[in-house]
Every structure is written in C-alpha cells, then in structure tokens.
CSV table of C-alpha atoms in Angstrom, one decimal:
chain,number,residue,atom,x,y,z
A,1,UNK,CA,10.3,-51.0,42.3
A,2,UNK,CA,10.2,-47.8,44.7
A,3,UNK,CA,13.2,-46.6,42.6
A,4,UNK,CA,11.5,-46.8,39.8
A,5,UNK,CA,8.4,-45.1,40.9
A,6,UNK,CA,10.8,-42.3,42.5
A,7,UNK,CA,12.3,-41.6,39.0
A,8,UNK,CA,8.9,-41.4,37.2
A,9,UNK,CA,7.6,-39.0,39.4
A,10,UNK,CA,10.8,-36.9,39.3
A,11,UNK,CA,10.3,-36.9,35.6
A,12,UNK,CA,7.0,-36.2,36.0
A,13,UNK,CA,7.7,-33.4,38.0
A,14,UNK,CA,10.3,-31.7,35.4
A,15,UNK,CA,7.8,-32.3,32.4
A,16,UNK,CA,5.3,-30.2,34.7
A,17,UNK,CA,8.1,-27.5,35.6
A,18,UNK,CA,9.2,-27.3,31.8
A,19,UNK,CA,5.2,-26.3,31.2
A,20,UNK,CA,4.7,-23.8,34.0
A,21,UNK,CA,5.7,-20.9,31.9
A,22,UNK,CA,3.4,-21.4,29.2
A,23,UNK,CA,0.5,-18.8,29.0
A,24,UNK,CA,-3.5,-19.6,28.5
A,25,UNK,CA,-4.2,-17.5,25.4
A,26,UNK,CA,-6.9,-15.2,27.4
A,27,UNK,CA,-4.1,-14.3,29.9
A,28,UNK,CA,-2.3,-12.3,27.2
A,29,UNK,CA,-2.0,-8.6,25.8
A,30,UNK,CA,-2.2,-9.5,22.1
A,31,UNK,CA,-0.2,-6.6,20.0
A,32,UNK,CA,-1.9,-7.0,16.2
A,33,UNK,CA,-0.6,-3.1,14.8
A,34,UNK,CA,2.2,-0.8,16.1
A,35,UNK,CA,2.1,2.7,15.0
A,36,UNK,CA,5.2,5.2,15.3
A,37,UNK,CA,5.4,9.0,15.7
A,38,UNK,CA,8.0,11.5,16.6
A,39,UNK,CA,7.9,14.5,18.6
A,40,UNK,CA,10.2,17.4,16.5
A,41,UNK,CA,10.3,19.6,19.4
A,42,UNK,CA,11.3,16.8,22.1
A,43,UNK,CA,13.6,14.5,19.7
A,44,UNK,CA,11.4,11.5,21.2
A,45,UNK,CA,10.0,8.8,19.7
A,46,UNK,CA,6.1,7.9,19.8
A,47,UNK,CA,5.6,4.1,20.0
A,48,UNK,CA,1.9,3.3,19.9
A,49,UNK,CA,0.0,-0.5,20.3
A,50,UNK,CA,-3.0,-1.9,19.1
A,51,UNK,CA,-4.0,-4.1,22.1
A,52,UNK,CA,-6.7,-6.6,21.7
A,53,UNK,CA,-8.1,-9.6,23.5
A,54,UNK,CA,-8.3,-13.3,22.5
A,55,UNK,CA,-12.0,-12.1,21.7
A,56,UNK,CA,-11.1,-9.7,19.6
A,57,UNK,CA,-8.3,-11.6,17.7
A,58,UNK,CA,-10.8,-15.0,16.9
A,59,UNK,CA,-12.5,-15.1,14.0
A,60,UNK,CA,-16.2,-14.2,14.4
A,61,UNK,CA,-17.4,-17.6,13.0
A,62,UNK,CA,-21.1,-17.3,14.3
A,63,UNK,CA,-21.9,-14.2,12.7
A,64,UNK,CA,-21.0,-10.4,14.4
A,65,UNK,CA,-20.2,-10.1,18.1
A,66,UNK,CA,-23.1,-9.9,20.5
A,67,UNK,CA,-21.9,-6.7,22.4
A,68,UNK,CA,-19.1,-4.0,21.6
A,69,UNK,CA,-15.5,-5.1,22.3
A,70,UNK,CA,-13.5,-2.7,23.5
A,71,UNK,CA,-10.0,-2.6,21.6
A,72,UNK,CA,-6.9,-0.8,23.9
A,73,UNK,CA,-4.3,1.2,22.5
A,74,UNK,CA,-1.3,1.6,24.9
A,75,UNK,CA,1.6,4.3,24.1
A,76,UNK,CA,5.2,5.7,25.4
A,77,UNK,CA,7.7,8.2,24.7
A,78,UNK,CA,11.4,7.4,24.0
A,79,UNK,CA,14.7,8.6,22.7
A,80,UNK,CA,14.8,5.3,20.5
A,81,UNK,CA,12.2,3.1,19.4
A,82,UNK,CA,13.0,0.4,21.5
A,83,UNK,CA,13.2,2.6,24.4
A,84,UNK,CA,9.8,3.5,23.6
A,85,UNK,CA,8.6,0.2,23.6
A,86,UNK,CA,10.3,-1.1,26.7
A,87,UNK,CA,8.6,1.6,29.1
A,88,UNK,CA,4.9,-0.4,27.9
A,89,UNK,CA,6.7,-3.7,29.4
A,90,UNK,CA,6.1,-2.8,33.2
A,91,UNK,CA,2.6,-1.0,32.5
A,92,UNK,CA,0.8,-4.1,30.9
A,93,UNK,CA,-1.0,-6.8,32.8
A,94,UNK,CA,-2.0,-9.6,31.1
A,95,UNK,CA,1.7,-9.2,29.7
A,96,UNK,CA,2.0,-8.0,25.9
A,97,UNK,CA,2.6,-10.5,23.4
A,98,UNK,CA,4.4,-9.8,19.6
A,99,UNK,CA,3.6,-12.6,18.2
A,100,UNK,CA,0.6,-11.6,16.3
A,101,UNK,CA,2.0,-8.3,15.2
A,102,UNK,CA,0.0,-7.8,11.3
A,103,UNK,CA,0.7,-3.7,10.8
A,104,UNK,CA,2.9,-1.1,11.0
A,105,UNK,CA,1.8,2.7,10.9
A,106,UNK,CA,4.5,5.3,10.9
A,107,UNK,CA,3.0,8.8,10.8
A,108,UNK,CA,3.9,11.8,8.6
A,109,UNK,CA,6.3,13.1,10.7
A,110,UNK,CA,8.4,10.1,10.6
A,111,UNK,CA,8.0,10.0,6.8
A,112,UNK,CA,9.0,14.0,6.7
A,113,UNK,CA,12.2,13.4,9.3
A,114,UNK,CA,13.3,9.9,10.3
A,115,UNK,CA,12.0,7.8,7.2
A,116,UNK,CA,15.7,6.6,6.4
A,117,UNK,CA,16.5,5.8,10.2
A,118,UNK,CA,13.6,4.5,11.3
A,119,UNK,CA,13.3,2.2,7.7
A,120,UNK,CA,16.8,1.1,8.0
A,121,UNK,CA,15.9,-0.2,11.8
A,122,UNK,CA,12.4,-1.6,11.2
A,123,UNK,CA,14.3,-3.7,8.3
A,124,UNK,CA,17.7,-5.0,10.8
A,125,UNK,CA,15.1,-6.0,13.5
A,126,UNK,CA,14.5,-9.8,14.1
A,127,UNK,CA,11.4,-9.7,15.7
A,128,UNK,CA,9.6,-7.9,12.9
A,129,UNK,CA,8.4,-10.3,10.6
A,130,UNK,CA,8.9,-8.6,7.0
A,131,UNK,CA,5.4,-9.8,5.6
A,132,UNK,CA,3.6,-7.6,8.0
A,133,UNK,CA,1.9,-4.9,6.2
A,134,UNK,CA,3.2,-1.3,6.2
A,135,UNK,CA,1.2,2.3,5.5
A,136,UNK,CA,1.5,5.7,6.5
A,137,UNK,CA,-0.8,8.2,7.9
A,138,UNK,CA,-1.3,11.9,8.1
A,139,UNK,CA,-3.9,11.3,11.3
A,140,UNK,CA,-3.8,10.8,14.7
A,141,UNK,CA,-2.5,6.9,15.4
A,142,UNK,CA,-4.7,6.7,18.4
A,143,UNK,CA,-7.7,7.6,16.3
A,144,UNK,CA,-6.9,5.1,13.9
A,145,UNK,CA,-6.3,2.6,16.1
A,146,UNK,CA,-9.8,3.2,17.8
A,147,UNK,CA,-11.7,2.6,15.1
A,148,UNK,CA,-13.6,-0.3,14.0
A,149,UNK,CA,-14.9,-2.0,11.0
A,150,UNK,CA,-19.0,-1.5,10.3
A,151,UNK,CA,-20.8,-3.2,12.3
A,152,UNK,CA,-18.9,-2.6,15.2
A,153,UNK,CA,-16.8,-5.8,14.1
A,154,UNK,CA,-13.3,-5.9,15.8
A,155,UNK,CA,-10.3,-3.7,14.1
A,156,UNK,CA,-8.9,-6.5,12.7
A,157,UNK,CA,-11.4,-6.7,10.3
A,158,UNK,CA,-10.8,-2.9,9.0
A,159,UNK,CA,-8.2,-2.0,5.9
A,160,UNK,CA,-5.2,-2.5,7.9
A,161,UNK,CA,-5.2,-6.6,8.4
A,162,UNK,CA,-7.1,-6.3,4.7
A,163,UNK,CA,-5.6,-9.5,3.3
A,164,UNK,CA,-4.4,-8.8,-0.8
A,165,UNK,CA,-7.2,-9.2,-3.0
A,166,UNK,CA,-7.1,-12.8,-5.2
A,167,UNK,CA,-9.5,-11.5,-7.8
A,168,UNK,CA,-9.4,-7.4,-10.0
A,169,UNK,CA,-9.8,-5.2,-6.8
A,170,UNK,CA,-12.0,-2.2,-8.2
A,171,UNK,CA,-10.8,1.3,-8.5
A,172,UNK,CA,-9.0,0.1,-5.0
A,173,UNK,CA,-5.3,0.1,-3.6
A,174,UNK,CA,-3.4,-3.2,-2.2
A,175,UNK,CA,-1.6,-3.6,0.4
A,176,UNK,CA,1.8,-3.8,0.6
A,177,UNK,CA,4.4,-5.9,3.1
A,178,UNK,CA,7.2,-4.6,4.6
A,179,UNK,CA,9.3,-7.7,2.8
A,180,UNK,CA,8.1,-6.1,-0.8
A,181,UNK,CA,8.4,-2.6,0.4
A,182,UNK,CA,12.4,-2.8,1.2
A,183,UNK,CA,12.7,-4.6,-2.0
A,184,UNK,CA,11.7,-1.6,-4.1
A,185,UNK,CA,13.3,0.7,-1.8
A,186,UNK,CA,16.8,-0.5,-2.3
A,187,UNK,CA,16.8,-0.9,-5.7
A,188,UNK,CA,18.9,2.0,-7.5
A,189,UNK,CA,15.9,2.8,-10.3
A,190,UNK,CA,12.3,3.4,-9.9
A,191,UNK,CA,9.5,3.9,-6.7
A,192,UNK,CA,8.7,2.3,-3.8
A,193,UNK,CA,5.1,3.1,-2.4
A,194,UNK,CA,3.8,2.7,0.9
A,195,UNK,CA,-0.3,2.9,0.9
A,196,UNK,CA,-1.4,6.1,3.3
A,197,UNK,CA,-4.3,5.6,5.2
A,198,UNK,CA,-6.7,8.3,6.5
A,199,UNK,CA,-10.7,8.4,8.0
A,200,UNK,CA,-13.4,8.9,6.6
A,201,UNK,CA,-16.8,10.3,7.8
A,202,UNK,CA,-18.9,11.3,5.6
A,203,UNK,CA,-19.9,7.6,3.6
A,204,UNK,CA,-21.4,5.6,6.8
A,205,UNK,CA,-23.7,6.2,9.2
A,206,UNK,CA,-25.3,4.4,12.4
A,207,UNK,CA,-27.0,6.9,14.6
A,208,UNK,CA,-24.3,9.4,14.2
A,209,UNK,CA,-21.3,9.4,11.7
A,210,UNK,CA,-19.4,6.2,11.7
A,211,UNK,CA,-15.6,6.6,10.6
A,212,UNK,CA,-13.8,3.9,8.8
A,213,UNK,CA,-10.0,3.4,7.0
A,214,UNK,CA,-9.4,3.4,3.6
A,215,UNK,CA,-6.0,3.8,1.4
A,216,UNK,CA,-5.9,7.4,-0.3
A,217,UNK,CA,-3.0,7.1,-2.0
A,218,UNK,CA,0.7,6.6,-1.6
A,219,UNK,CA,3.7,7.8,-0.3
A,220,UNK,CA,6.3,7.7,-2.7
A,221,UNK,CA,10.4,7.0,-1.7
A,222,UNK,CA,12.8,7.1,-4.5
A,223,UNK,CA,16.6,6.2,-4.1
A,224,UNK,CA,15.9,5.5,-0.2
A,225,UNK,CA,14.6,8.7,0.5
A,226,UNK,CA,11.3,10.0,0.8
A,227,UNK,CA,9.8,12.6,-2.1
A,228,UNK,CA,5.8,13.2,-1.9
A,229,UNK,CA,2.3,11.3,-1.1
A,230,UNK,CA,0.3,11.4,-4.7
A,231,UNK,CA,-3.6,11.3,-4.9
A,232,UNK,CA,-5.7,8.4,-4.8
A,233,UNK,CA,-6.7,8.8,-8.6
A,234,UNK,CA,-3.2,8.8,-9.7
A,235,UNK,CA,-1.8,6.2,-7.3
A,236,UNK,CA,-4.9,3.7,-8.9
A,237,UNK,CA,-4.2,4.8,-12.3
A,238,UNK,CA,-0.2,3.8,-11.2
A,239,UNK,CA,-1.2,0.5,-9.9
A,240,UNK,CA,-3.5,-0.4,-13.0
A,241,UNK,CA,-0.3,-0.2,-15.3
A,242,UNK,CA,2.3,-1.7,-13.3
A,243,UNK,CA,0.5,-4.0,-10.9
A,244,UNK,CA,-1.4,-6.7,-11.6
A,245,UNK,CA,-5.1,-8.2,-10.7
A,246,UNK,CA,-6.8,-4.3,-10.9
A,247,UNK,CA,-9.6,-2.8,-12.4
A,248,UNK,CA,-10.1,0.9,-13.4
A,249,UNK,CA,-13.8,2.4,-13.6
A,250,UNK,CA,-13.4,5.3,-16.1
A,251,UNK,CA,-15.7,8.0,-17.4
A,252,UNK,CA,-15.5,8.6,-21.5
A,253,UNK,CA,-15.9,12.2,-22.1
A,254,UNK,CA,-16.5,14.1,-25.5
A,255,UNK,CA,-14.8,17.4,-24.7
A,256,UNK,CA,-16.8,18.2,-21.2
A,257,UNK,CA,-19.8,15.9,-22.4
A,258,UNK,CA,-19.9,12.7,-20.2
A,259,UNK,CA,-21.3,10.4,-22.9
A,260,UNK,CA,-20.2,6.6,-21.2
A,261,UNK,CA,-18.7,4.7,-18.6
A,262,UNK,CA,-16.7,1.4,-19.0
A,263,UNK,CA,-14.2,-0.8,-16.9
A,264,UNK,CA,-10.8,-1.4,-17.9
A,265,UNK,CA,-9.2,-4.5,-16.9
A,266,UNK,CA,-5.8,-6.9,-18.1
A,267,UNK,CA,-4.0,-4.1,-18.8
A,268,UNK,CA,0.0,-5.0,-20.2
A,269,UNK,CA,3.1,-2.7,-20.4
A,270,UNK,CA,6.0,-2.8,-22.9
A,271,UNK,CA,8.9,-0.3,-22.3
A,272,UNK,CA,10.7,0.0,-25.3
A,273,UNK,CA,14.3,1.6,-24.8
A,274,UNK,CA,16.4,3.4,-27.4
A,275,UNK,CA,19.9,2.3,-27.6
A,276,UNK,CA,23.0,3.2,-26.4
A,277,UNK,CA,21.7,6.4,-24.6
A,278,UNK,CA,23.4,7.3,-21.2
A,279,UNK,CA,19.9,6.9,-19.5
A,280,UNK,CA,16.6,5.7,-20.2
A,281,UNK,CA,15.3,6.7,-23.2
A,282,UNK,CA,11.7,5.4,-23.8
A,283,UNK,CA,8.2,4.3,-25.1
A,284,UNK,CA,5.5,2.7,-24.2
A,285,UNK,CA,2.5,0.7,-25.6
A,286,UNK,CA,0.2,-0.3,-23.0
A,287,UNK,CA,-2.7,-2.7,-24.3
A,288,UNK,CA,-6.1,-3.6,-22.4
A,289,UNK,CA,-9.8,-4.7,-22.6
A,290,UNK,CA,-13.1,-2.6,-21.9
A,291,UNK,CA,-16.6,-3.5,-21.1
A,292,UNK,CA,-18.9,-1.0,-21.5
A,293,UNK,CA,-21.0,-0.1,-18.1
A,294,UNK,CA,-23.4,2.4,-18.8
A,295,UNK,CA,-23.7,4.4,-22.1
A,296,UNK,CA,-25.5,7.7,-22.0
A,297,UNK,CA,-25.2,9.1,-26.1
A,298,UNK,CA,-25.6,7.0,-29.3
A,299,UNK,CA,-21.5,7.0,-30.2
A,300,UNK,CA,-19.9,4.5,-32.2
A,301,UNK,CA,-17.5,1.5,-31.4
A,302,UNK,CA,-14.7,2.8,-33.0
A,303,UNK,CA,-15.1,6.9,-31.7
A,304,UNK,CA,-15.9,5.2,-28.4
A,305,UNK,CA,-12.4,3.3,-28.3
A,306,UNK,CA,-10.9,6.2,-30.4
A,307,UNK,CA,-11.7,8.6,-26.9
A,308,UNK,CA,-11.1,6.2,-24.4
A,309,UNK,CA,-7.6,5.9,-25.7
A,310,UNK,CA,-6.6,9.3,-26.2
A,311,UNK,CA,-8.0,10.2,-22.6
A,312,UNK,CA,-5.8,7.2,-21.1
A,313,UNK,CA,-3.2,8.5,-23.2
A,314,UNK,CA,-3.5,12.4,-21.9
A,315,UNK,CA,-3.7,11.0,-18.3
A,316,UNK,CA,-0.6,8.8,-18.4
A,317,UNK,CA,1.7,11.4,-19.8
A,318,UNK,CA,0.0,14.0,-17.6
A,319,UNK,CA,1.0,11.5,-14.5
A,320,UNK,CA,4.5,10.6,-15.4
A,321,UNK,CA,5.0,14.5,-16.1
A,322,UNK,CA,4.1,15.0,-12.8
A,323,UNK,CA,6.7,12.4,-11.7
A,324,UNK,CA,9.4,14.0,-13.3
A,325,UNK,CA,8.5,17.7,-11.9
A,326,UNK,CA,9.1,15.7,-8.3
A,327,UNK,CA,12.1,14.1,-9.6
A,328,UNK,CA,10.4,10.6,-9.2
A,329,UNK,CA,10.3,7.6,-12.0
A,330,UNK,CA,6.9,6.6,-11.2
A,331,UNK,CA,6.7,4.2,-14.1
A,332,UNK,CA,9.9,2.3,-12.9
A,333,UNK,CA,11.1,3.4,-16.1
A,334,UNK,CA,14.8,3.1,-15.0
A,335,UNK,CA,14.4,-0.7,-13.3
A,336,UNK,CA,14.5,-3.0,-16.7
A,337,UNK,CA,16.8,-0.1,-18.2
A,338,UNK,CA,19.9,-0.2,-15.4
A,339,UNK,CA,19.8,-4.0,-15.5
A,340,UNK,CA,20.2,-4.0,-19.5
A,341,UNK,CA,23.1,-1.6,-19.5
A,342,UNK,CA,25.2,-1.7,-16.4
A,343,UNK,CA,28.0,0.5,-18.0
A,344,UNK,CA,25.9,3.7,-18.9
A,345,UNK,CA,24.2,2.8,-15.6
A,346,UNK,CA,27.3,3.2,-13.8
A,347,UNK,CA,28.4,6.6,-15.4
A,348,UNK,CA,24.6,7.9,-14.8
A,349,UNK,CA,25.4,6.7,-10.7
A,350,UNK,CA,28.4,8.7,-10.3
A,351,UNK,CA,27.3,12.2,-12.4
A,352,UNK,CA,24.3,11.8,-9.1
A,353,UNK,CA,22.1,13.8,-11.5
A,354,UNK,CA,18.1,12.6,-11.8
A,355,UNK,CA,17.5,10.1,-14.7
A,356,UNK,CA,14.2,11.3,-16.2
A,357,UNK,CA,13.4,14.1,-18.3
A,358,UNK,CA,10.2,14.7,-20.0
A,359,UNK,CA,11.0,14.1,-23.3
A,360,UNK,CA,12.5,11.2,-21.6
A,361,UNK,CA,9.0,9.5,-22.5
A,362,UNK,CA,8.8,9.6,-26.5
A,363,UNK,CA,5.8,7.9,-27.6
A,364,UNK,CA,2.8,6.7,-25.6
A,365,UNK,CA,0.6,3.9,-27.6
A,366,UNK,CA,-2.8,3.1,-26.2
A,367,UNK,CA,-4.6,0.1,-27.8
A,368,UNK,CA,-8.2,-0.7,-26.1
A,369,UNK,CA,-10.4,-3.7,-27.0
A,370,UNK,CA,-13.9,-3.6,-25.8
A,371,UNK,CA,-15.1,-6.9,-25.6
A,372,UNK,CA,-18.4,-6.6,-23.7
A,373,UNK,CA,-21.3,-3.9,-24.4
A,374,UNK,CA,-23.4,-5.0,-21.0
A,375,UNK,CA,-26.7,-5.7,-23.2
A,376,UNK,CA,-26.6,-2.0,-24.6
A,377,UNK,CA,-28.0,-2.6,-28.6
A,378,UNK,CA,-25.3,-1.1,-29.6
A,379,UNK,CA,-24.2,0.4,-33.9
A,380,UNK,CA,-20.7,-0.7,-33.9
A,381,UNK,CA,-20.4,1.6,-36.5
C-alpha cells in the first residue's frame, strides 16, 4: 500500500511539473497588430507592436470601460525583421505573446523599397497566420497604433480588427487577409489591393479633436510588384464592380445641375472577350439596381436611368483609363482571359510587354433598374 501511495504522488508530482509553465492570461504581453518600417538611410528595419492587456483584449460585454486603458506600443531596429523583433524579447515583462496577432501594417516606405522582400517573408513564415488582416499606411505607425476607437473603447475595436461586413457595406472599403492578399498577388493577370489606412481629425470631436482610422483607398501591386495607391472614390467604385456585398451612394447630375441622389446595389460583371487575339480584347456589360434617395428636380424615370448610366459609364472608362496610364489591369481584365487561352497567354509572358491598351476596353454597357422611389410621387414618364 505505501508503494502505491509513493507512485501516486510521484505522478502527482509530474502532472504538476508538466503545468508549471503555463501562464495566467493577465501575466502576459498580448501582441494583437505588428506594424513594419524601414529606415533608407540606416538599411534597418522598424518592427513595431501593438501591446495590450487582458483588459484590453476582452470583449467589453457590460457596456464601455469605466476608466481609459492605456494601450503600449513597443519598437526595435534591426538589419532583418526578425532581428528586429528578437531585441523586444529581453525588454518585455509580462513576456510578449503572438498568439493573438489580428494586423499587419507595413508603412510606405516598405511598400516604395522592400515590398517584394518583405511580402515574400511575411508569406514563408509559420507563425503568421495568413487570415490576419493586412493594410498599408502613409502615417506614423506609433500614431496609429495609439489611437482608439470613440468612446475611448480599446484599439481593437478601431478599423484595423474591423471584422468583414456580412451585409452591403456603404460607400466603405473591406478588409483584406493576408491569405486572399498573396492569392491575387501571384497570379500572372490582374491587381492585388491592400486597403491603406490613414487618421482623420476633422469628423469627431470630444473636448478637443478626436482622431480615428479609416481605409482611404488602396495600394495597388500588379505582377508581384508594387505600382500606385488610388483614391478612395476610385478604389469604392473598383470594389462595387468586382466585389461583392457593396453599395455605392451616387449623385445624378444634369450637366453641373445636381438634380438626385440614389444608391446602387447588386451590381454584376460580364467580360466578353474577342477571339483569338494575342491579349485581352474586351467588353463589358455591368447590370444593377437603384433606389432613389433624395430627388431635388421633377425628371423622369427613364432620363433619370438614361443619366445615371451614362455617368457610371464615363466614370468606369475614366477609371480603367487611368489603370492603363499606370500600366495596371484594375478590372482583372486579364484573370478569366489567361485561363481561357493558355497559348496566346504564353507568347504574351515571354514578349514581357503590358497587356492592356485603351482601346483594349471596346464597349462599356450600363443597364440600371430602379426599383424603389423612397415615397417620392414620382411621373415615371
């Protein structure tokens, strides 16, 4: 019997040892964003971290926090990215913990300079989940990551942990994942977009001016390299043809006469290719429904749909126009067409010549259906 009891508290005794390097979830550094800048002139790397508590990092179930909490942000300098980060190891009591890692920033100057290496890294490294979110910045990471949501709510709850939108997001950019980022970026045709964030201090205020985050448009990467951030209007009129789940607020105009505003939603794309052309050769017909928001002159149905399509149609030629002049296909004009026809695909890989040219784009076919009038007694004709 004293044998017996020997062995259970020997096994007792390893079960406790196996536990004893398990942390309580308050005695940890939690890392939720990681920002990365380079220094031109000193060839280092920048590596900030978003630090929070387990305060900051629970849900806020009972309403808004009682008092402010503080959020840390923690950098380091390093020839490599990794160096960078390992000099934060020794400097970090309670220790720093990955595992809740939700965004990456990487500033301008990475975009500009190091885009392909530090992409290329970001996408071989196993302890980077690939769903965390991605965006760029032209402002200061540290005064990014020091800024909270209204309210004085935690970070988390600001546009970089902003969870994609189930419903139409208005006039609005999503977010994108690393995972869905790389897939665009290696493909041999079309954009990949990674949302830029900036601060803005002019539309809240609480005492003084209160900054917040919002996306302002996209920087744009075609054939694994890095071209040019577009505006926020044309990076929402982008993601209102070839996304999905958004709606566009639009002003109708007569000439310079603002005479309604409606909503466009459900919009669908058909690309229609010309055959056997040595690269893509196209039209499109994009289709979607209106509902009428304000109206501010007596116009009929049919002028009103009759403006509203030619406007979208200026504006869409306008923007892929624009795309060409940067050498970028911004309509993913090339993606269907390279799968279709691998052979002229392969001769257009090997002349290394840009695909696109604006008469690449032949017809553009807007078809609008306004289905709701929002109570306006309205002459359809």
């Amino acid at each position: 019997m004293k044998c017996k009891g020997a062995i259970s508290i020997l096994l007792c005794i390893i079960l406790l040892t196996g536990c004893g390097g398990i942390k309580n979830i308050q005695d940890l550094t939690y890392i939720v964003a990681i920002g990365m800048d380079y220094d031109e002139a000193e060839e280092e790397y920048i590596v900030y971290l978003q630090g929070l508590n387990f305060a900051n990092v629970a849900k806020q179930e009972g309403g808004k926090p009682v008092e402010k909490i503080p959020s840390f942000v923690g950098s380091a300098r390093g020839k490599t990215l990794n160096l960078a980060v390992s000099e934060l190891y020794g400097k970090s009591d309670p220790p720093i913990y990955f595992g809740h890692v939700k965004t990456l920033i990487l500033s301008q100057r990475v975009i500009n300079s190091k885009s392909k290496e530090v992409l290329e890294e970001i996408a071989r490294n196993k302890s980077l989940r690939h769903r965390l979110r991605i965006v760029t910045t032209e402002e200061s990471i540290e005064e990014i990551f020091n800024i909270k949501a209204l309210f004085n709510y935690p970070a988390v709850y600001t546009v970089l942990f902003k969870d994609k939108a189930n419903g139409l997001a208005q006039d609005e950019l999503q977010p994108t994942s690393l995972l869905l980022f790389l897939r665009s970026y290696y493909e041999p045709m079309g954009v990949a977009k990674i949302p830029t964030v900036t601060i803005d201090t002019s539309s809240w205020v609480s005492e003084k001016e209160f900054p917040v985050l919002f996306y302002d448009g996209y920087s744009v990467f075609q054939q694994q390299s890095f071209v040019k951030n577009i505006t926020l209007e044309d990076a929402v009129l982008l993601d209102w043809m070839v996304e999905k789940n958004i709606a566009l607020n639009r002003p109708v105009k007569d000439k310079e006469e603002l005479i309604a505003a409606v909503k466009l939603s459900s919009p669908k794309m058909k690309i229609t290719y010309e055959k056997d052309k040595s690269e893509p050769v196209f039209s499109l017909e994009i289709s979607a429904r209106a509902d009428l928001l304000e109206k501010l002159r007596d116009i009929s149905a049919d002028e009103l749909k009759t403006l509203l399509e030619e406007e979208l149609k200026m504006q869409i030629i306008h923007l892929y126009e624009k795309g060409v002049d940067s050498k970028l296909d911004l309509l993913n004009a090339g993606e269907k067409w390279y799968r279709k026809d691998r052979e002229a695909f392969k001769e257009l890989e090997d002349s290394k010549h840009f695909y696109l040219k604006k008469d690449s784009l032949k017809k553009v076919k807007v078809d609008i259906q306004i289905f709701h009038f929002n109570s306006y007694e309205y002459e359809k004709n």
